[in-house]
Amino acid sequence: FIYSHLSCGQGGRAKSALHLLTSIAKLGKETTRELIGIFDWKFSGFQRIARPDALEKRMSDRRATLRPTRYFFVIWVLSLLENADISGTVQILSCTQVVGPLLGHLGLDSSELQLQVLNYVIYLLSSKTTRMPVKVYKLVISDSFL
């Protein structure tokens, strides 16, 4: 059900699926752990979902109904990272299908969303309590994503 909505090509259905996934992730650490464990992180539709659309570039009004699918993708990934334990965080940040689209189009997001993502990524990579493997540092800080 979720994957069909994410890959259908209709923005409204994809936004609904991402909103549902975000709500599940925000329920708590245990549900986030389960969601990370069962989700197909090799899902090929992330690149299309996270691509900025033309409406976002023209839009000055940021009402939720007009927000692009990318916004909901970014909020979902952030909610996962905020509620995940260290192994879940490593799993998400090790996934090029997620990190690539998340950081690859960050320059086209609103300044508020850019700051939110960058602050959280910097926190994760610099925190002494969340030791990340070297492969995560290399992926997140690579030239192709910056």
Short mmCIF file of N, CA, C and O in Angstrom, two decimals:
data_model
loop_
_atom_site.label_atom_id
_atom_site.label_comp_id
_atom_site.label_asym_id
_atom_site.label_seq_id
_atom_site.Cartn_x
_atom_site.Cartn_y
_atom_site.Cartn_z
N PHE A 1 0.82 -1.19 0.00
CA PHE A 1 0.00 0.00 0.00
C PHE A 1 0.87 1.26 0.00
O PHE A 1 0.70 2.12 -0.83
N ILE A 2 1.80 1.36 0.94
CA ILE A 2 2.65 2.54 1.05
C ILE A 2 3.52 2.69 -0.20
O ILE A 2 3.62 3.78 -0.77
N TYR A 3 4.14 1.60 -0.63
CA TYR A 3 5.03 1.67 -1.79
C TYR A 3 4.27 2.04 -3.05
O TYR A 3 4.78 2.77 -3.89
N SER A 4 3.04 1.57 -3.19
CA SER A 4 2.26 1.93 -4.38
C SER A 4 1.92 3.42 -4.37
O SER A 4 1.93 4.06 -5.42
N HIS A 5 1.64 3.97 -3.21
CA HIS A 5 1.37 5.40 -3.11
C HIS A 5 2.63 6.23 -3.37
O HIS A 5 2.57 7.27 -4.01
N LEU A 6 3.76 5.74 -2.87
CA LEU A 6 5.01 6.48 -3.07
C LEU A 6 5.47 6.46 -4.52
O LEU A 6 6.09 7.41 -4.99
N SER A 7 5.14 5.41 -5.24
CA SER A 7 5.64 5.27 -6.61
C SER A 7 4.60 5.56 -7.68
O SER A 7 4.89 5.42 -8.86
N CYS A 8 3.41 6.00 -7.30
CA CYS A 8 2.33 6.16 -8.27
C CYS A 8 2.49 7.37 -9.19
O CYS A 8 1.88 7.43 -10.24
N GLY A 9 3.30 8.36 -8.78
CA GLY A 9 3.47 9.54 -9.61
C GLY A 9 2.46 10.64 -9.33
O GLY A 9 2.52 11.70 -9.94
N GLN A 10 1.54 10.39 -8.42
CA GLN A 10 0.56 11.42 -8.05
C GLN A 10 1.00 12.05 -6.74
O GLN A 10 1.12 11.37 -5.72
N GLY A 11 1.24 13.35 -6.79
CA GLY A 11 1.78 14.04 -5.63
C GLY A 11 0.95 13.90 -4.37
O GLY A 11 1.48 13.70 -3.29
N GLY A 12 -0.36 13.97 -4.50
CA GLY A 12 -1.23 13.89 -3.33
C GLY A 12 -1.13 12.54 -2.62
O GLY A 12 -1.09 12.49 -1.39
N ARG A 13 -1.08 11.48 -3.40
CA ARG A 13 -0.97 10.15 -2.80
C ARG A 13 0.40 9.96 -2.15
O ARG A 13 0.51 9.39 -1.06
N ALA A 14 1.44 10.43 -2.80
CA ALA A 14 2.79 10.31 -2.23
C ALA A 14 2.90 11.14 -0.95
O ALA A 14 3.49 10.69 0.03
N LYS A 15 2.34 12.34 -0.96
CA LYS A 15 2.36 13.18 0.24
C LYS A 15 1.63 12.51 1.39
O LYS A 15 2.09 12.54 2.54
N SER A 16 0.49 11.89 1.08
CA SER A 16 -0.27 11.19 2.12
C SER A 16 0.53 10.04 2.71
O SER A 16 0.55 9.85 3.93
N ALA A 17 1.19 9.28 1.86
CA ALA A 17 2.01 8.16 2.33
C ALA A 17 3.16 8.67 3.20
O ALA A 17 3.44 8.10 4.26
N LEU A 18 3.82 9.73 2.77
CA LEU A 18 4.93 10.29 3.54
C LEU A 18 4.44 10.87 4.86
O LEU A 18 5.11 10.75 5.90
N HIS A 19 3.28 11.49 4.84
CA HIS A 19 2.70 12.03 6.07
C HIS A 19 2.39 10.90 7.05
O HIS A 19 2.64 11.01 8.26
N LEU A 20 1.85 9.80 6.55
CA LEU A 20 1.56 8.63 7.39
C LEU A 20 2.86 8.06 7.96
O LEU A 20 2.94 7.77 9.17
N LEU A 21 3.89 7.91 7.14
CA LEU A 21 5.17 7.40 7.61
C LEU A 21 5.79 8.32 8.66
O LEU A 21 6.38 7.85 9.65
N THR A 22 5.65 9.63 8.47
CA THR A 22 6.16 10.59 9.45
C THR A 22 5.41 10.44 10.78
O THR A 22 6.03 10.44 11.85
N SER A 23 4.10 10.30 10.71
CA SER A 23 3.30 10.13 11.93
C SER A 23 3.70 8.87 12.67
O SER A 23 3.78 8.86 13.90
N ILE A 24 3.96 7.80 11.94
CA ILE A 24 4.39 6.54 12.57
C ILE A 24 5.74 6.73 13.24
O ILE A 24 5.94 6.30 14.37
N ALA A 25 6.65 7.40 12.56
CA ALA A 25 7.99 7.62 13.12
C ALA A 25 7.94 8.48 14.38
O ALA A 25 8.73 8.29 15.30
N LYS A 26 7.00 9.40 14.43
CA LYS A 26 6.91 10.30 15.58
C LYS A 26 6.21 9.66 16.78
O LYS A 26 6.15 10.27 17.85
N LEU A 27 5.71 8.44 16.62
CA LEU A 27 5.05 7.77 17.75
C LEU A 27 6.03 7.41 18.85
O LEU A 27 5.64 7.25 19.99
N GLY A 28 7.28 7.24 18.50
CA GLY A 28 8.27 6.93 19.52
C GLY A 28 9.40 6.09 18.98
O GLY A 28 9.41 5.67 17.83
N LYS A 29 10.35 5.86 19.83
CA LYS A 29 11.57 5.15 19.43
C LYS A 29 11.31 3.71 19.03
O LYS A 29 11.92 3.21 18.09
N GLU A 30 10.42 3.03 19.71
CA GLU A 30 10.15 1.63 19.39
C GLU A 30 9.48 1.49 18.02
O GLU A 30 9.86 0.64 17.22
N THR A 31 8.49 2.33 17.74
CA THR A 31 7.84 2.25 16.43
C THR A 31 8.80 2.68 15.31
O THR A 31 8.76 2.13 14.21
N THR A 32 9.67 3.64 15.61
CA THR A 32 10.67 4.05 14.62
C THR A 32 11.61 2.89 14.33
O THR A 32 11.94 2.63 13.18
N ARG A 33 12.04 2.19 15.37
CA ARG A 33 12.92 1.03 15.19
C ARG A 33 12.24 -0.03 14.31
O ARG A 33 12.86 -0.58 13.41
N GLU A 34 10.96 -0.28 14.56
CA GLU A 34 10.23 -1.25 13.76
C GLU A 34 10.08 -0.78 12.31
O GLU A 34 10.25 -1.57 11.37
N LEU A 35 9.77 0.49 12.12
CA LEU A 35 9.62 1.04 10.78
C LEU A 35 10.93 0.95 10.01
O LEU A 35 10.94 0.54 8.83
N ILE A 36 12.02 1.29 10.64
CA ILE A 36 13.33 1.20 9.98
C ILE A 36 13.64 -0.25 9.62
O ILE A 36 14.18 -0.54 8.55
N GLY A 37 13.26 -1.17 10.51
CA GLY A 37 13.54 -2.57 10.28
C GLY A 37 12.76 -3.20 9.14
O GLY A 37 13.27 -4.08 8.44
N ILE A 38 11.53 -2.74 8.92
CA ILE A 38 10.71 -3.38 7.88
C ILE A 38 10.67 -2.61 6.57
O ILE A 38 10.25 -3.15 5.55
N PHE A 39 11.13 -1.35 6.57
CA PHE A 39 11.04 -0.56 5.35
C PHE A 39 12.07 -1.02 4.33
O PHE A 39 13.18 -1.40 4.67
N ASP A 40 11.71 -0.97 3.06
CA ASP A 40 12.61 -1.35 1.97
C ASP A 40 13.47 -0.14 1.61
O ASP A 40 13.05 0.74 0.86
N TRP A 41 14.69 -0.08 2.14
CA TRP A 41 15.57 1.06 1.94
C TRP A 41 16.21 1.08 0.56
O TRP A 41 16.91 2.01 0.21
N LYS A 42 15.97 0.06 -0.22
CA LYS A 42 16.45 0.03 -1.60
C LYS A 42 15.37 0.51 -2.57
O LYS A 42 15.51 0.42 -3.78
N PHE A 43 14.30 1.05 -2.03
CA PHE A 43 13.18 1.57 -2.82
C PHE A 43 13.71 2.60 -3.82
O PHE A 43 14.37 3.57 -3.46
N SER A 44 13.42 2.39 -5.07
CA SER A 44 13.99 3.21 -6.14
C SER A 44 13.26 4.55 -6.34
O SER A 44 13.74 5.40 -7.07
N GLY A 45 12.14 4.75 -5.70
CA GLY A 45 11.35 5.96 -5.92
C GLY A 45 11.78 7.17 -5.13
O GLY A 45 11.24 8.26 -5.35
N PHE A 46 12.74 7.04 -4.23
CA PHE A 46 13.15 8.18 -3.42
C PHE A 46 13.66 9.34 -4.27
O PHE A 46 13.38 10.50 -3.97
N GLN A 47 14.41 9.04 -5.31
CA GLN A 47 14.98 10.09 -6.16
C GLN A 47 13.87 10.95 -6.77
O GLN A 47 13.96 12.17 -6.79
N ARG A 48 12.81 10.31 -7.26
CA ARG A 48 11.70 11.04 -7.87
C ARG A 48 10.90 11.81 -6.82
O ARG A 48 10.51 12.96 -7.03
N ILE A 49 10.66 11.18 -5.68
CA ILE A 49 9.89 11.82 -4.61
C ILE A 49 10.60 13.06 -4.08
O ILE A 49 9.98 14.07 -3.79
N ALA A 50 11.91 12.97 -3.96
CA ALA A 50 12.69 14.06 -3.36
C ALA A 50 13.10 15.14 -4.34
O ALA A 50 13.72 16.13 -3.96
N ARG A 51 12.74 14.98 -5.61
CA ARG A 51 13.11 15.98 -6.61
C ARG A 51 12.23 17.22 -6.42
O ARG A 51 11.00 17.12 -6.33
N PRO A 52 12.83 18.39 -6.37
CA PRO A 52 12.03 19.62 -6.24
C PRO A 52 11.17 19.80 -7.49
O PRO A 52 11.60 19.50 -8.60
N ASP A 53 9.96 20.27 -7.28
CA ASP A 53 9.12 20.49 -8.46
C ASP A 53 9.03 21.98 -8.78
O ASP A 53 9.43 22.83 -8.00
N ALA A 54 8.50 22.28 -9.92
CA ALA A 54 8.45 23.66 -10.41
C ALA A 54 7.59 24.54 -9.52
O ALA A 54 7.87 25.72 -9.37
N LEU A 55 6.56 23.97 -8.91
CA LEU A 55 5.67 24.74 -8.05
C LEU A 55 6.44 25.35 -6.89
O LEU A 55 6.23 26.50 -6.53
N GLU A 56 7.37 24.62 -6.32
CA GLU A 56 8.12 25.11 -5.18
C GLU A 56 8.95 26.34 -5.55
O GLU A 56 9.07 27.27 -4.77
N LYS A 57 9.50 26.36 -6.74
CA LYS A 57 10.34 27.48 -7.15
C LYS A 57 9.53 28.77 -7.31
O LYS A 57 10.03 29.85 -7.07
N ARG A 58 8.28 28.64 -7.74
CA ARG A 58 7.43 29.81 -7.97
C ARG A 58 6.67 30.25 -6.72
O ARG A 58 6.17 31.34 -6.66
N MET A 59 6.60 29.38 -5.76
CA MET A 59 5.68 29.57 -4.65
C MET A 59 6.27 30.46 -3.55
O MET A 59 7.38 30.26 -3.13
N SER A 60 5.52 31.42 -3.11
CA SER A 60 5.95 32.21 -1.97
C SER A 60 5.12 31.85 -0.74
O SER A 60 5.56 32.00 0.38
N ASP A 61 3.90 31.39 -0.95
CA ASP A 61 3.02 30.97 0.14
C ASP A 61 3.37 29.54 0.52
O ASP A 61 3.31 28.65 -0.31
N ARG A 62 3.71 29.28 1.77
CA ARG A 62 4.17 27.96 2.21
C ARG A 62 3.08 27.20 2.96
O ARG A 62 3.36 26.48 3.90
N ARG A 63 1.83 27.35 2.53
CA ARG A 63 0.76 26.59 3.17
C ARG A 63 0.98 25.10 2.95
O ARG A 63 1.48 24.68 1.91
N ALA A 64 0.59 24.31 3.92
CA ALA A 64 0.86 22.86 3.88
C ALA A 64 0.26 22.19 2.65
O ALA A 64 0.85 21.27 2.10
N THR A 65 -0.88 22.66 2.17
CA THR A 65 -1.50 22.01 1.02
C THR A 65 -0.71 22.24 -0.25
O THR A 65 -0.83 21.46 -1.19
N LEU A 66 0.10 23.28 -0.29
CA LEU A 66 0.88 23.59 -1.48
C LEU A 66 2.32 23.09 -1.39
O LEU A 66 3.06 23.24 -2.35
N ARG A 67 2.69 22.56 -0.26
CA ARG A 67 4.08 22.10 -0.12
C ARG A 67 4.35 20.95 -1.07
O ARG A 67 3.52 20.07 -1.26
N PRO A 68 5.53 20.94 -1.65
CA PRO A 68 5.88 19.88 -2.59
C PRO A 68 6.14 18.56 -1.87
O PRO A 68 6.38 18.51 -0.67
N THR A 69 6.11 17.49 -2.64
CA THR A 69 6.35 16.16 -2.10
C THR A 69 7.72 16.11 -1.42
O THR A 69 7.89 15.45 -0.40
N ARG A 70 8.69 16.80 -1.96
CA ARG A 70 10.03 16.82 -1.38
C ARG A 70 10.01 17.26 0.08
O ARG A 70 10.71 16.70 0.92
N TYR A 71 9.22 18.26 0.39
CA TYR A 71 9.12 18.74 1.77
C TYR A 71 8.71 17.60 2.70
O TYR A 71 9.31 17.41 3.77
N PHE A 72 7.71 16.85 2.30
CA PHE A 72 7.23 15.75 3.13
C PHE A 72 8.27 14.64 3.24
O PHE A 72 8.38 13.99 4.28
N PHE A 73 9.05 14.42 2.18
CA PHE A 73 10.15 13.45 2.22
C PHE A 73 11.20 13.87 3.24
O PHE A 73 11.64 13.07 4.08
N VAL A 74 11.60 15.14 3.20
CA VAL A 74 12.63 15.64 4.11
C VAL A 74 12.14 15.55 5.56
O VAL A 74 12.88 15.11 6.45
N ILE A 75 10.92 15.95 5.81
CA ILE A 75 10.36 15.90 7.17
C ILE A 75 10.30 14.46 7.66
O ILE A 75 10.59 14.17 8.83
N TRP A 76 9.96 13.52 6.78
CA TRP A 76 9.92 12.10 7.16
C TRP A 76 11.31 11.61 7.55
O TRP A 76 11.48 10.97 8.60
N VAL A 77 12.31 11.90 6.72
CA VAL A 77 13.67 11.46 7.03
C VAL A 77 14.15 12.08 8.34
O VAL A 77 14.74 11.40 9.19
N LEU A 78 13.88 13.35 8.55
CA LEU A 78 14.27 14.00 9.81
C LEU A 78 13.58 13.37 11.01
O LEU A 78 14.21 13.16 12.06
N SER A 79 12.30 13.04 10.87
CA SER A 79 11.59 12.42 11.99
C SER A 79 12.16 11.03 12.29
O SER A 79 12.24 10.63 13.45
N LEU A 80 12.57 10.31 11.26
CA LEU A 80 13.22 9.02 11.48
C LEU A 80 14.53 9.20 12.23
O LEU A 80 14.81 8.51 13.21
N LEU A 81 15.36 10.14 11.77
CA LEU A 81 16.66 10.37 12.40
C LEU A 81 16.51 10.84 13.85
O LEU A 81 17.28 10.45 14.72
N GLU A 82 15.52 11.67 14.11
CA GLU A 82 15.31 12.19 15.46
C GLU A 82 14.87 11.11 16.42
O GLU A 82 15.15 11.19 17.62
N ASN A 83 14.17 10.10 15.95
CA ASN A 83 13.63 9.07 16.83
C ASN A 83 14.36 7.73 16.74
O ASN A 83 14.02 6.81 17.48
N ALA A 84 15.33 7.62 15.87
CA ALA A 84 16.04 6.36 15.70
C ALA A 84 17.14 6.20 16.74
O ALA A 84 17.71 7.18 17.20
N ASP A 85 17.43 4.94 17.07
CA ASP A 85 18.60 4.67 17.89
C ASP A 85 19.83 4.73 16.98
O ASP A 85 19.71 4.98 15.78
N ILE A 86 21.00 4.51 17.53
CA ILE A 86 22.23 4.68 16.76
C ILE A 86 22.29 3.73 15.56
O ILE A 86 22.70 4.11 14.47
N SER A 87 21.85 2.48 15.74
CA SER A 87 21.91 1.54 14.61
C SER A 87 20.93 1.95 13.51
O SER A 87 21.24 1.82 12.32
N GLY A 88 19.77 2.46 13.87
CA GLY A 88 18.82 2.94 12.87
C GLY A 88 19.33 4.17 12.15
O GLY A 88 19.17 4.31 10.94
N THR A 89 19.96 5.05 12.89
CA THR A 89 20.55 6.25 12.29
C THR A 89 21.63 5.88 11.29
O THR A 89 21.68 6.42 10.17
N VAL A 90 22.49 4.94 11.68
CA VAL A 90 23.54 4.49 10.76
C VAL A 90 22.92 3.84 9.53
O VAL A 90 23.37 4.08 8.40
N GLN A 91 21.87 3.05 9.72
CA GLN A 91 21.22 2.40 8.58
C GLN A 91 20.65 3.43 7.61
O GLN A 91 20.81 3.30 6.39
N ILE A 92 20.02 4.46 8.12
CA ILE A 92 19.43 5.49 7.25
C ILE A 92 20.53 6.30 6.56
O ILE A 92 20.49 6.52 5.35
N LEU A 93 21.53 6.74 7.32
CA LEU A 93 22.58 7.57 6.74
C LEU A 93 23.52 6.78 5.84
O LEU A 93 24.28 7.37 5.06
N SER A 94 23.49 5.47 5.91
CA SER A 94 24.30 4.62 5.02
C SER A 94 23.59 4.34 3.70
O SER A 94 24.19 3.79 2.78
N CYS A 95 22.34 4.70 3.62
CA CYS A 95 21.53 4.39 2.45
C CYS A 95 21.65 5.52 1.42
O CYS A 95 21.10 6.61 1.60
N THR A 96 22.35 5.25 0.33
CA THR A 96 22.54 6.27 -0.70
C THR A 96 21.23 6.68 -1.35
O THR A 96 21.08 7.80 -1.81
N GLN A 97 20.24 5.77 -1.37
CA GLN A 97 18.94 6.09 -1.96
C GLN A 97 18.20 7.14 -1.13
O GLN A 97 17.29 7.79 -1.64
N VAL A 98 18.58 7.32 0.14
CA VAL A 98 17.95 8.32 0.99
C VAL A 98 18.83 9.57 1.10
O VAL A 98 18.36 10.68 0.90
N VAL A 99 20.10 9.37 1.41
CA VAL A 99 21.00 10.50 1.64
C VAL A 99 21.22 11.31 0.36
O VAL A 99 21.25 12.54 0.39
N GLY A 100 21.35 10.62 -0.76
CA GLY A 100 21.54 11.33 -2.03
C GLY A 100 20.42 12.30 -2.34
O GLY A 100 20.66 13.51 -2.52
N PRO A 101 19.18 11.83 -2.38
CA PRO A 101 18.07 12.76 -2.63
C PRO A 101 17.88 13.80 -1.53
O PRO A 101 17.50 14.92 -1.79
N LEU A 102 18.16 13.41 -0.28
CA LEU A 102 17.98 14.35 0.83
C LEU A 102 18.93 15.53 0.71
O LEU A 102 18.52 16.68 0.77
N LEU A 103 20.20 15.26 0.50
CA LEU A 103 21.20 16.32 0.46
C LEU A 103 21.43 16.88 -0.94
O LEU A 103 21.86 18.02 -1.09
N GLY A 104 21.15 16.09 -1.96
CA GLY A 104 21.42 16.50 -3.33
C GLY A 104 20.63 17.70 -3.80
O GLY A 104 21.10 18.47 -4.63
N HIS A 105 19.43 17.88 -3.28
CA HIS A 105 18.57 19.00 -3.70
C HIS A 105 18.36 20.01 -2.58
O HIS A 105 17.48 20.86 -2.66
N LEU A 106 19.15 19.91 -1.55
CA LEU A 106 18.96 20.76 -0.37
C LEU A 106 19.06 22.24 -0.70
O LEU A 106 18.37 23.06 -0.11
N GLY A 107 19.89 22.59 -1.67
CA GLY A 107 20.07 23.99 -2.05
C GLY A 107 18.82 24.64 -2.60
O GLY A 107 18.72 25.86 -2.62
N LEU A 108 17.85 23.85 -3.04
CA LEU A 108 16.62 24.40 -3.58
C LEU A 108 15.49 24.47 -2.54
O LEU A 108 14.41 24.97 -2.84
N ASP A 109 15.75 23.98 -1.34
CA ASP A 109 14.75 24.03 -0.28
C ASP A 109 14.71 25.41 0.36
O ASP A 109 15.61 26.23 0.17
N SER A 110 13.68 25.64 1.16
CA SER A 110 13.60 26.90 1.90
C SER A 110 14.77 26.97 2.88
O SER A 110 15.31 25.95 3.30
N SER A 111 15.15 28.18 3.25
CA SER A 111 16.28 28.33 4.16
C SER A 111 16.00 27.68 5.52
O SER A 111 16.91 27.13 6.14
N GLU A 112 14.75 27.69 5.94
CA GLU A 112 14.38 27.06 7.21
C GLU A 112 14.61 25.55 7.15
O GLU A 112 15.16 24.95 8.08
N LEU A 113 14.20 24.93 6.05
CA LEU A 113 14.37 23.49 5.90
C LEU A 113 15.85 23.13 5.75
O LEU A 113 16.32 22.15 6.31
N GLN A 114 16.59 23.95 5.02
CA GLN A 114 18.03 23.73 4.88
C GLN A 114 18.71 23.74 6.25
O GLN A 114 19.50 22.84 6.55
N LEU A 115 18.40 24.74 7.05
CA LEU A 115 19.00 24.84 8.39
C LEU A 115 18.62 23.65 9.26
O LEU A 115 19.46 23.13 10.00
N GLN A 116 17.39 23.24 9.18
CA GLN A 116 16.93 22.11 9.97
C GLN A 116 17.71 20.84 9.62
O GLN A 116 18.19 20.13 10.51
N VAL A 117 17.86 20.57 8.34
CA VAL A 117 18.58 19.37 7.90
C VAL A 117 20.06 19.47 8.25
O VAL A 117 20.63 18.55 8.84
N LEU A 118 20.68 20.57 7.90
CA LEU A 118 22.12 20.72 8.14
C LEU A 118 22.46 20.70 9.62
O LEU A 118 23.45 20.09 10.03
N ASN A 119 21.66 21.38 10.43
CA ASN A 119 21.90 21.36 11.87
C ASN A 119 21.82 19.95 12.43
O ASN A 119 22.65 19.55 13.26
N TYR A 120 20.86 19.18 11.97
CA TYR A 120 20.71 17.83 12.51
C TYR A 120 21.82 16.92 12.01
O TYR A 120 22.36 16.12 12.78
N VAL A 121 22.19 17.04 10.76
CA VAL A 121 23.29 16.21 10.24
C VAL A 121 24.60 16.57 10.94
O VAL A 121 25.36 15.67 11.33
N ILE A 122 24.86 17.85 11.12
CA ILE A 122 26.07 18.26 11.83
C ILE A 122 26.06 17.73 13.26
O ILE A 122 27.06 17.23 13.77
N TYR A 123 24.91 17.81 13.91
CA TYR A 123 24.79 17.27 15.27
C TYR A 123 25.11 15.78 15.29
O TYR A 123 25.89 15.31 16.13
N LEU A 124 24.55 15.03 14.36
CA LEU A 124 24.77 13.59 14.34
C LEU A 124 26.24 13.24 14.08
O LEU A 124 26.79 12.33 14.69
N LEU A 125 26.85 13.98 13.17
CA LEU A 125 28.23 13.67 12.82
C LEU A 125 29.25 14.17 13.84
O LEU A 125 30.36 13.65 13.91
N SER A 126 28.89 15.17 14.62
CA SER A 126 29.86 15.72 15.57
C SER A 126 29.61 15.31 17.02
O SER A 126 30.46 15.54 17.86
N SER A 127 28.49 14.72 17.30
CA SER A 127 28.16 14.34 18.67
C SER A 127 29.06 13.22 19.16
O SER A 127 29.31 12.25 18.45
N LYS A 128 29.53 13.35 20.39
CA LYS A 128 30.39 12.32 20.97
C LYS A 128 29.58 11.09 21.36
O LYS A 128 30.12 10.00 21.48
N THR A 129 28.28 11.26 21.55
CA THR A 129 27.45 10.11 21.94
C THR A 129 27.01 9.28 20.75
O THR A 129 26.62 8.13 20.91
N THR A 130 27.03 9.86 19.56
CA THR A 130 26.63 9.11 18.36
C THR A 130 27.84 8.92 17.46
O THR A 130 28.03 9.66 16.50
N ARG A 131 28.63 7.96 17.75
CA ARG A 131 29.81 7.66 16.93
C ARG A 131 29.37 6.98 15.64
O ARG A 131 28.81 5.90 15.66
N MET A 132 29.61 7.65 14.54
CA MET A 132 29.22 7.13 13.23
C MET A 132 30.40 6.39 12.60
O MET A 132 31.54 6.83 12.74
N PRO A 133 30.11 5.32 11.87
CA PRO A 133 31.19 4.65 11.14
C PRO A 133 31.77 5.58 10.06
O PRO A 133 31.09 6.49 9.57
N VAL A 134 33.01 5.33 9.68
CA VAL A 134 33.69 6.16 8.68
C VAL A 134 32.91 6.19 7.37
O VAL A 134 32.82 7.23 6.72
N LYS A 135 32.29 5.08 6.97
CA LYS A 135 31.55 5.05 5.70
C LYS A 135 30.39 6.04 5.71
O LYS A 135 30.06 6.61 4.67
N VAL A 136 29.79 6.29 6.87
CA VAL A 136 28.70 7.27 6.96
C VAL A 136 29.26 8.68 6.76
O VAL A 136 28.69 9.48 6.02
N TYR A 137 30.37 8.99 7.41
CA TYR A 137 31.01 10.29 7.21
C TYR A 137 31.33 10.51 5.73
O TYR A 137 31.05 11.57 5.18
N LYS A 138 31.91 9.52 5.10
CA LYS A 138 32.28 9.65 3.70
C LYS A 138 31.07 9.87 2.81
O LYS A 138 31.12 10.66 1.87
N LEU A 139 29.99 9.18 3.09
CA LEU A 139 28.78 9.31 2.28
C LEU A 139 28.14 10.68 2.47
O LEU A 139 27.82 11.36 1.50
N VAL A 140 27.98 11.07 3.70
CA VAL A 140 27.27 12.33 3.99
C VAL A 140 28.08 13.55 3.60
O VAL A 140 27.55 14.55 3.14
N ILE A 141 29.39 13.47 3.74
CA ILE A 141 30.23 14.64 3.46
C ILE A 141 30.86 14.59 2.08
O ILE A 141 31.64 15.42 1.72
N SER A 142 30.48 13.66 1.26
CA SER A 142 31.09 13.54 -0.07
C SER A 142 30.77 14.73 -0.95
O SER A 142 29.75 15.40 -0.78
N ASP A 143 31.63 15.00 -1.90
CA ASP A 143 31.45 16.12 -2.82
C ASP A 143 30.16 15.99 -3.63
O ASP A 143 29.53 16.99 -3.96
N SER A 144 29.78 14.78 -3.97
CA SER A 144 28.60 14.61 -4.82
C SER A 144 27.32 15.06 -4.13
O SER A 144 26.37 15.45 -4.78
N PHE A 145 27.29 15.01 -2.79
CA PHE A 145 26.10 15.44 -2.08
C PHE A 145 26.17 16.90 -1.66
O PHE A 145 25.17 17.52 -1.39
N LEU A 146 27.37 17.45 -1.58
CA LEU A 146 27.51 18.85 -1.19
C LEU A 146 27.61 19.69 -2.43
O LEU A 146 27.13 20.72 -2.59
#
